[in-house]
PDB file of C-alpha atoms and ligand atoms in Angstrom:
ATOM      1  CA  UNK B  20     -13.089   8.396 -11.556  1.00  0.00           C
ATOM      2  CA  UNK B  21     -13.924   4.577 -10.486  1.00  0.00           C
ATOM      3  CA  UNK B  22     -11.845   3.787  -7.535  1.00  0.00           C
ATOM      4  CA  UNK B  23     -11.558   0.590  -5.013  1.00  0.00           C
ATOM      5  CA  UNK B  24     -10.075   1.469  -1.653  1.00  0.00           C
ATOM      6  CA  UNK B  25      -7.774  -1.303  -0.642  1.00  0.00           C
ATOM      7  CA  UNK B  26      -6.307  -1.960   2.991  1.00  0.00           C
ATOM      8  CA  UNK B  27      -6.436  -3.842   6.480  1.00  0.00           C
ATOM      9  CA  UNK B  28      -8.506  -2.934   8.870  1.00  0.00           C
ATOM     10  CA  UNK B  29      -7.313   0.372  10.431  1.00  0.00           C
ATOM     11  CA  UNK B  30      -5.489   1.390   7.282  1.00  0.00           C
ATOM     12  CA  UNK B  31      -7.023   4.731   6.734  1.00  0.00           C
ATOM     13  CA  UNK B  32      -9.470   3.719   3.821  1.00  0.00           C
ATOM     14  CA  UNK B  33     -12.695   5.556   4.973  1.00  0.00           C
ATOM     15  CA  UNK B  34      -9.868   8.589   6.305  1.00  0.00           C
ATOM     16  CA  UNK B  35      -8.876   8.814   2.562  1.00  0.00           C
ATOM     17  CA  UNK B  36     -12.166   7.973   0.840  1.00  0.00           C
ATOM     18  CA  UNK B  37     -13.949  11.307   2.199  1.00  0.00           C
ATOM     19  CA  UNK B  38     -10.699  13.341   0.721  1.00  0.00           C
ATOM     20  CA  UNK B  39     -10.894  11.763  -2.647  1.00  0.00           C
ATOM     21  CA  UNK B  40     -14.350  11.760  -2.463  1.00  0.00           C
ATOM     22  CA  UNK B  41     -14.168  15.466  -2.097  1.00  0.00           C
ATOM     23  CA  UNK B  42     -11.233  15.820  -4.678  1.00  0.00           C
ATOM     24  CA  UNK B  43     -12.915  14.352  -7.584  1.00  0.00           C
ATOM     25  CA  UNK B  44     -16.538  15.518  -6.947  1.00  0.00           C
ATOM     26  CA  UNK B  45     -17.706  11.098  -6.709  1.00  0.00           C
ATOM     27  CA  UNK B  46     -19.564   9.722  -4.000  1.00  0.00           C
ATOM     28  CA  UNK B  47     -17.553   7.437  -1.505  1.00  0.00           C
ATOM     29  CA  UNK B  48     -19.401   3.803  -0.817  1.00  0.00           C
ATOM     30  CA  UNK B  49     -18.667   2.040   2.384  1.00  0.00           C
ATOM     31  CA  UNK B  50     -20.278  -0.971   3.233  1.00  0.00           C
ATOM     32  CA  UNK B  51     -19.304  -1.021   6.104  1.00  0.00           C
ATOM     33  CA  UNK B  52     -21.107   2.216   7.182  1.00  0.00           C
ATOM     34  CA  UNK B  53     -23.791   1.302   5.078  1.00  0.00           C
ATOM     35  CA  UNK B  54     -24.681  -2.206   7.245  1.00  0.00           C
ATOM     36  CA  UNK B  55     -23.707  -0.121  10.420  1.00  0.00           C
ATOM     37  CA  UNK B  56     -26.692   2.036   9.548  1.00  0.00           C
ATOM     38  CA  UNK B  57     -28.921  -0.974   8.182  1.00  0.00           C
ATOM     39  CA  UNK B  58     -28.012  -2.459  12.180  1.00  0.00           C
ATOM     40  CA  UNK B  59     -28.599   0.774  13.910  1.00  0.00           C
ATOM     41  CA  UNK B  60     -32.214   1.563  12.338  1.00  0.00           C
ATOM     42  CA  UNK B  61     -32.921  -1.627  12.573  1.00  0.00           C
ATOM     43  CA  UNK B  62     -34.176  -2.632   9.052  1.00  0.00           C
ATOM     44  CA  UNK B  63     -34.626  -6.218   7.437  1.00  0.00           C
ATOM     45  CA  UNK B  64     -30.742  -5.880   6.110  1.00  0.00           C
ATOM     46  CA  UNK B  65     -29.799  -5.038   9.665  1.00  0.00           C
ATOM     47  CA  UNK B  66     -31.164  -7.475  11.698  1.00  0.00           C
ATOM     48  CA  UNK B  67     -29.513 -10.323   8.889  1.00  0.00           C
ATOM     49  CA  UNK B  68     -25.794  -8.818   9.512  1.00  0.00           C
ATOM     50  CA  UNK B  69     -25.828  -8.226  12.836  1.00  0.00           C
ATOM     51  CA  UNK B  70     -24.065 -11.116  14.822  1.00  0.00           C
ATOM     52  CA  UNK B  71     -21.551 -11.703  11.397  1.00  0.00           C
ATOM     53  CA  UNK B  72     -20.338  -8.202  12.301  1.00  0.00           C
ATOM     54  CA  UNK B  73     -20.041  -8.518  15.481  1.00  0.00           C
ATOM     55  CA  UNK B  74     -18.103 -11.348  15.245  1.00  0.00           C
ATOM     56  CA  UNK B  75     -15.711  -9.611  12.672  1.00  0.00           C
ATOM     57  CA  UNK B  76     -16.436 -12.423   9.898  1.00  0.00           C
ATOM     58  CA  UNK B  77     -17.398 -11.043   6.563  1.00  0.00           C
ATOM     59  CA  UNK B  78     -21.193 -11.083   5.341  1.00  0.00           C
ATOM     60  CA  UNK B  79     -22.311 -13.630   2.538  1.00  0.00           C
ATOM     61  CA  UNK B  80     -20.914 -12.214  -1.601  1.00  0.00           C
ATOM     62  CA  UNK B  81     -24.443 -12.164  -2.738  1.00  0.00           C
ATOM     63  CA  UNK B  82     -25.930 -10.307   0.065  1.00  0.00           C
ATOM     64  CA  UNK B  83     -22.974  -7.506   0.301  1.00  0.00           C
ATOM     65  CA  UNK B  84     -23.193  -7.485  -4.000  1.00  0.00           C
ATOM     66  CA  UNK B  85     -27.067  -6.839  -4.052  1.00  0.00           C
ATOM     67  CA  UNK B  86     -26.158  -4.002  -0.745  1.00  0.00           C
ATOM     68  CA  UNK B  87     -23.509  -2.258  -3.995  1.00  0.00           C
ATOM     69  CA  UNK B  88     -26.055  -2.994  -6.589  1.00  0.00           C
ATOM     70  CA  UNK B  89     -28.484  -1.210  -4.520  1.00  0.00           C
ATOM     71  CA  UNK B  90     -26.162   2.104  -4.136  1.00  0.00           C
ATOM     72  CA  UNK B  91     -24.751   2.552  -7.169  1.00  0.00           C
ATOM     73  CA  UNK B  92     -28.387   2.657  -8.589  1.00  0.00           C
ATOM     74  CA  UNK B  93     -28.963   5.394  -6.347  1.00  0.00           C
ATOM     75  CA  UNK B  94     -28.131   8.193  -9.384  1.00  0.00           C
ATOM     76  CA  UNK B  95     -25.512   9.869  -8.137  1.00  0.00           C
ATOM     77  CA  UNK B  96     -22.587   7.394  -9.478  1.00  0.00           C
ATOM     78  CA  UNK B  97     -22.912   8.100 -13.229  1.00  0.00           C
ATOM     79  CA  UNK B  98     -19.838  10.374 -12.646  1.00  0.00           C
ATOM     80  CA  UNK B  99     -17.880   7.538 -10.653  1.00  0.00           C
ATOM     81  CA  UNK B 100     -17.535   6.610  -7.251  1.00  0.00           C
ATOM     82  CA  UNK B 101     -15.209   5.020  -4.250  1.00  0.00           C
ATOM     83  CA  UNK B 102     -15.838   1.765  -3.275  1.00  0.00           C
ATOM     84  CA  UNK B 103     -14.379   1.578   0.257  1.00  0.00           C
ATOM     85  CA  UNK B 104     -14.621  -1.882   2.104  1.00  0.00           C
ATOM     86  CA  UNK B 105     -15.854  -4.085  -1.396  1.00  0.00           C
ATOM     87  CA  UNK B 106     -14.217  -5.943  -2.864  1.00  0.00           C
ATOM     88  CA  UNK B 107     -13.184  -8.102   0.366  1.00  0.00           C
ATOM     89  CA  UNK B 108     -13.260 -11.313  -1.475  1.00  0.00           C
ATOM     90  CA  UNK B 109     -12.279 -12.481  -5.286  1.00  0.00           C
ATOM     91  CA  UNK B 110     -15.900 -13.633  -5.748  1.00  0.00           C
ATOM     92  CA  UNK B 111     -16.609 -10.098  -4.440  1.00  0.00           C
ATOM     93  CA  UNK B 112     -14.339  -8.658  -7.542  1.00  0.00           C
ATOM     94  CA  UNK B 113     -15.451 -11.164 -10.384  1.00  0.00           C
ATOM     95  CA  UNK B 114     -19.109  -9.563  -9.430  1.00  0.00           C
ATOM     96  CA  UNK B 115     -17.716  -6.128  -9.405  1.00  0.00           C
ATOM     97  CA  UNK B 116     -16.504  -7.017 -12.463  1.00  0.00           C
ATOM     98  CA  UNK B 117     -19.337  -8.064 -14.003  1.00  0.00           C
ATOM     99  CA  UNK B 118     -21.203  -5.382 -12.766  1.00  0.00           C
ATOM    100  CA  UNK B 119     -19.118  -2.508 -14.898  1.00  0.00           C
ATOM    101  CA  UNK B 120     -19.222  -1.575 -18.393  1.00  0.00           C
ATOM    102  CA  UNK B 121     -15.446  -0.274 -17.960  1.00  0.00           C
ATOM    103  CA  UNK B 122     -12.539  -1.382 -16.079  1.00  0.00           C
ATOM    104  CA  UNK B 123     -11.915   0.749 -12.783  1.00  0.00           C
ATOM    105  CA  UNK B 124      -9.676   3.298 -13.037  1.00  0.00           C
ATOM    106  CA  UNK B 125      -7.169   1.683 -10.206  1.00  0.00           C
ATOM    107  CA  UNK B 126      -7.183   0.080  -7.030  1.00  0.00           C
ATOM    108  CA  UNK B 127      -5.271   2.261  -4.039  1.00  0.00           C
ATOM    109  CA  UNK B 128      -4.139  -0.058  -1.419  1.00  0.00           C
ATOM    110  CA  UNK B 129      -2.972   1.676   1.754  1.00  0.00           C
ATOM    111  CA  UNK B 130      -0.185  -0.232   3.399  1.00  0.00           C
ATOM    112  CA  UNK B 131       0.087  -0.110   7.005  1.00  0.00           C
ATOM    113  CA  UNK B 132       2.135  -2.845   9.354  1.00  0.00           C
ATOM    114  CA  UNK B 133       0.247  -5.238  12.141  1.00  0.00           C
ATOM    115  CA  UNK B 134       1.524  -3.238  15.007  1.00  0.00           C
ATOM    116  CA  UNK B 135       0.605   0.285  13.597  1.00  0.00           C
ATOM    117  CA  UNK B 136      -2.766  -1.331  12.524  1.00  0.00           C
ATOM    118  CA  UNK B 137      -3.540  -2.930  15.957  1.00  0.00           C
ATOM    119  CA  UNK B 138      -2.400   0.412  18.228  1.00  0.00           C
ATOM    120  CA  UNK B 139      -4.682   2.156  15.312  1.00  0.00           C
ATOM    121  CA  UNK B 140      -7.925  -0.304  15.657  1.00  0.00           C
ATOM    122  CA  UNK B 141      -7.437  -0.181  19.894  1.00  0.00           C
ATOM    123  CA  UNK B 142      -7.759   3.401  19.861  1.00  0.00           C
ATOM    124  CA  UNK B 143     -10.506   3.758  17.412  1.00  0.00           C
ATOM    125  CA  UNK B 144     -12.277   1.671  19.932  1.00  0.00           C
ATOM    126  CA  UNK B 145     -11.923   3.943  22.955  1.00  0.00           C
ATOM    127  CA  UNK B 146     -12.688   7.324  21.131  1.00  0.00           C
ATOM    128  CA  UNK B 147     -15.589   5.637  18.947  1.00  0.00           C
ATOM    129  CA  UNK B 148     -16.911   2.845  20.330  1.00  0.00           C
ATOM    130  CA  UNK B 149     -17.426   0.577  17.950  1.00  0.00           C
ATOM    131  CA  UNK B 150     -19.109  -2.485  18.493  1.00  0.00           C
ATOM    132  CA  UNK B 151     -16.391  -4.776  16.623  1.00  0.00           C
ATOM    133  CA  UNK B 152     -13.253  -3.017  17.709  1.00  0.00           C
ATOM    134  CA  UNK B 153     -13.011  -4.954  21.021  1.00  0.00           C
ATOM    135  CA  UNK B 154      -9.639  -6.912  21.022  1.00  0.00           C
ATOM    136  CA  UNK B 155     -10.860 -10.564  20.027  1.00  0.00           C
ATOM    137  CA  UNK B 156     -13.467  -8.852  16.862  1.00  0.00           C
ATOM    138  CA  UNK B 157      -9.979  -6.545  16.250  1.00  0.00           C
ATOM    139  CA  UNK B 158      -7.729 -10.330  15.883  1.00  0.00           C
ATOM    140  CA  UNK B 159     -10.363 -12.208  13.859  1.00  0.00           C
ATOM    141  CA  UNK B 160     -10.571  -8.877  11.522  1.00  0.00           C
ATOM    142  CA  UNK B 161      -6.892  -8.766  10.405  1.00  0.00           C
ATOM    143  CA  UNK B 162      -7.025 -12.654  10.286  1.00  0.00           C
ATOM    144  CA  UNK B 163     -10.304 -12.793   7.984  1.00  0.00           C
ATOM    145  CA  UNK B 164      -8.320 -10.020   5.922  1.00  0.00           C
ATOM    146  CA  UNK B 165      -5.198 -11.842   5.495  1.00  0.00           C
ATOM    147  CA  UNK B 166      -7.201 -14.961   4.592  1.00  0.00           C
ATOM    148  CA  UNK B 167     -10.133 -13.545   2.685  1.00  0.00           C
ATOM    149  CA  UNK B 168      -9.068 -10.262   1.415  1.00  0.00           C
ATOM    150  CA  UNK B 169      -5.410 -10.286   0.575  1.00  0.00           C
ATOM    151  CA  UNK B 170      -5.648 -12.473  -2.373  1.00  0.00           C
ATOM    152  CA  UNK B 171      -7.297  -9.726  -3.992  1.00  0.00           C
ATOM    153  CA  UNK B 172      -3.679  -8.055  -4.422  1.00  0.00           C
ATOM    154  CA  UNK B 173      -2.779 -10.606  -7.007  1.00  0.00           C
ATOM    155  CA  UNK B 174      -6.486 -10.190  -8.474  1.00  0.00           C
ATOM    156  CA  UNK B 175      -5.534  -6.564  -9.305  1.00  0.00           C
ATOM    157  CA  UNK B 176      -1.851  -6.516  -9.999  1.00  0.00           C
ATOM    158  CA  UNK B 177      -1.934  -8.995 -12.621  1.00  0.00           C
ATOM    159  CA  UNK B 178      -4.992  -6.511 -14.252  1.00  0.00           C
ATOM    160  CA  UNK B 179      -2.386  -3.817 -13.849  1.00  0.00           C
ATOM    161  CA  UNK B 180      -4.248  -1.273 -11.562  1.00  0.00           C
ATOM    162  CA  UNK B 181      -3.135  -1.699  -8.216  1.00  0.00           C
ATOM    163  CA  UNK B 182      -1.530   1.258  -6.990  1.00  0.00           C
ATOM    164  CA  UNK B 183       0.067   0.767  -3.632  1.00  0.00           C
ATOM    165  CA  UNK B 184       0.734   2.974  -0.914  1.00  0.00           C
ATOM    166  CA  UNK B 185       2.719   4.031   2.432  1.00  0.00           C
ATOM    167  CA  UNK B 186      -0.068   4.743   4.803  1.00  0.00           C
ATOM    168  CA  UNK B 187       2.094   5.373   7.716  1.00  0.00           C
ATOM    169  CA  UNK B 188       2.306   8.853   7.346  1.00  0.00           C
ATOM    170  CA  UNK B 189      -0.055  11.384   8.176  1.00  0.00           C
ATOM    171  CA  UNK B 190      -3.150  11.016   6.492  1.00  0.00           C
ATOM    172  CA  UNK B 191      -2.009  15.245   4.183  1.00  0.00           C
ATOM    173  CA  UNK B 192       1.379  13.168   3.470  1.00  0.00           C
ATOM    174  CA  UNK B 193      -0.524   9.784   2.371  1.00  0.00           C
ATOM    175  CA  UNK B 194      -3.521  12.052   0.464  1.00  0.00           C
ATOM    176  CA  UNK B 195      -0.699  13.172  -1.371  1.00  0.00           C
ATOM    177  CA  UNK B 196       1.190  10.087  -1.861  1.00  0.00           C
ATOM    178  CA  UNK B 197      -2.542   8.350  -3.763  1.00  0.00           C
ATOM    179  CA  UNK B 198      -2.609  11.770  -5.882  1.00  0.00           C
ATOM    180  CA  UNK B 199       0.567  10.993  -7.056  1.00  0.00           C
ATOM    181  CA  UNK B 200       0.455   7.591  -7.819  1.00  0.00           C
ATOM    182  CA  UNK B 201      -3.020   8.145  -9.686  1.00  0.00           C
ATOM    183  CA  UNK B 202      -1.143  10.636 -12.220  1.00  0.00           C
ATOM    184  CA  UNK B 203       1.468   8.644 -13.009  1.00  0.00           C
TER     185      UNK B 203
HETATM  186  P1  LIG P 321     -12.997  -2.187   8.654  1.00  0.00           P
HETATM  187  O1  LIG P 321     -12.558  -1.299   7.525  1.00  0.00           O
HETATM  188  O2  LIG P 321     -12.651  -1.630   9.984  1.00  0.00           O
HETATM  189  O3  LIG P 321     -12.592  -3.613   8.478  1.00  0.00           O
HETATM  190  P2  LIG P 321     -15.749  -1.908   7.716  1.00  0.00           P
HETATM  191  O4  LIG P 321     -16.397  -0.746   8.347  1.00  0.00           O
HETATM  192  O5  LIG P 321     -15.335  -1.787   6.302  1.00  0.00           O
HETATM  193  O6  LIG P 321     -14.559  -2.318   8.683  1.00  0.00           O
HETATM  194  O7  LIG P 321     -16.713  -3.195   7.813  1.00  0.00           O
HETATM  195  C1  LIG P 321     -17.247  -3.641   9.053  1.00  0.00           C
HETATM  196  C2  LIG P 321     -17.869  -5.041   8.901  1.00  0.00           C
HETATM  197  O8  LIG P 321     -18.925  -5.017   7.911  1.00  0.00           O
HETATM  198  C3  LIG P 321     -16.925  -6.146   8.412  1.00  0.00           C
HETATM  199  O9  LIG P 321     -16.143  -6.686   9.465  1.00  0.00           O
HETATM  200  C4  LIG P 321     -17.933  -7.147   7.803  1.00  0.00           C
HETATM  201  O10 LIG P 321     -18.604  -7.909   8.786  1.00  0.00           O
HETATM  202  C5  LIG P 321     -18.969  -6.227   7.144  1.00  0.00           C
HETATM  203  N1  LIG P 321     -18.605  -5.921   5.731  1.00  0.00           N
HETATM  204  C6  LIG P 321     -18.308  -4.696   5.229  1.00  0.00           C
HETATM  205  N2  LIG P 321     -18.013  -4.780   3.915  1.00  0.00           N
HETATM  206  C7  LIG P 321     -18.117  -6.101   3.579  1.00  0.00           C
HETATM  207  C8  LIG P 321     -17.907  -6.853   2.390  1.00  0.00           C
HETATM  208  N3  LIG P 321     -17.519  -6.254   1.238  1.00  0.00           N
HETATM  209  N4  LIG P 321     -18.101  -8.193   2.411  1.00  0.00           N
HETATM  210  C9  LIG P 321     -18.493  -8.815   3.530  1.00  0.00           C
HETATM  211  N5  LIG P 321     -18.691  -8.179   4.700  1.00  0.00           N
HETATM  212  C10 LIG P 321     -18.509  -6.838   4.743  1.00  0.00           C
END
């Protein structure tokens, strides 16, 4: 199973990632946790990402490509995997492209309004403290995803494997809602 995790900030994409991940026995990626941990040990790919993340703009294609080039080398992804948080740009899914022998096997984008996502993002930052969920990194996230991210929805529709879904619910009822969509 070859899956891309779609969705705004806040969405519930890492939240649903770990169940599929689970489900069909494939490693979830997310960049975003990986350069989280490349900051907090403070490696070479750490100390270049640092202040972009902070400031909620998105890292350079090439250097976030080479960062998914690098994991799915790893060995463990010869059975599939879940790309959570790449593709965030259409450069970033022409590489992807590239990058694959087969298509994927469908994109699930979790959709979630403004309001829900910005009570979601606030709270996150209180219980986790995340260094980019304060409320001006929180803005400039949904607006670099509207700007930079949404035209992926196009991207994948017109390739016929976007499969979208309410992610309102609680995260059992929207679990369910991507196994259903990915049978049918
Ligand atoms: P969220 O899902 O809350 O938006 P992530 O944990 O996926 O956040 O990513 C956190 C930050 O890491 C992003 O705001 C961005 O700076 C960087 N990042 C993660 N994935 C990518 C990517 N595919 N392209 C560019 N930057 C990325």
């Amino acid at each position: 199973m070859r899956l891309v995790m779609f969705g705004p900030p806040g969405a519930g994409k890492g939240t649903q990632a770990a169940r599929l991940s689970e489900h069909f026995r494939v490693p979830a990626l997310s960049t975003g946790d990986i350069l989280r941990a490349a900051v907090a040990e403070g490696s070479a790919l750490g100390k270049q990402v640092k202040s972009v993340m902070e400031s909620g703009a998105l890292v350079s294609d090439e250097l976030i490509t080479d960062v998914v080039i690098a994991r799915m080398n790893a060995g463990d992804c010869d059975r599939g995997f879940l790309l959570d948080g790449f593709p965030r740009t259409v450069g970033q899914a022409e590489a992807l492209e590239g990058l694959l022998s087969a298509a994927l096997d469908g994109v699930v984008s979790i959709e979630v309004g403004e309001e829900e996502l910005l009570a979601r993002l606030r709270g996150r930052a209180s219980e986790q403290g995340r260094s980019d969920d304060n409320e001006e990194t929180i803005r400039s996230r949904l607006s670099v995803y509207k700007e930079q991210t949404a035209p992926l929805l196009p991207f994948y529709e017109s390739r016929g494997l976007l499969r979208s879904i309410d992610g309102t619910g609680t995260p059992d009822e929207v679990f369910a809602l991507i196994l259903a969509s990915l049978k049918s």
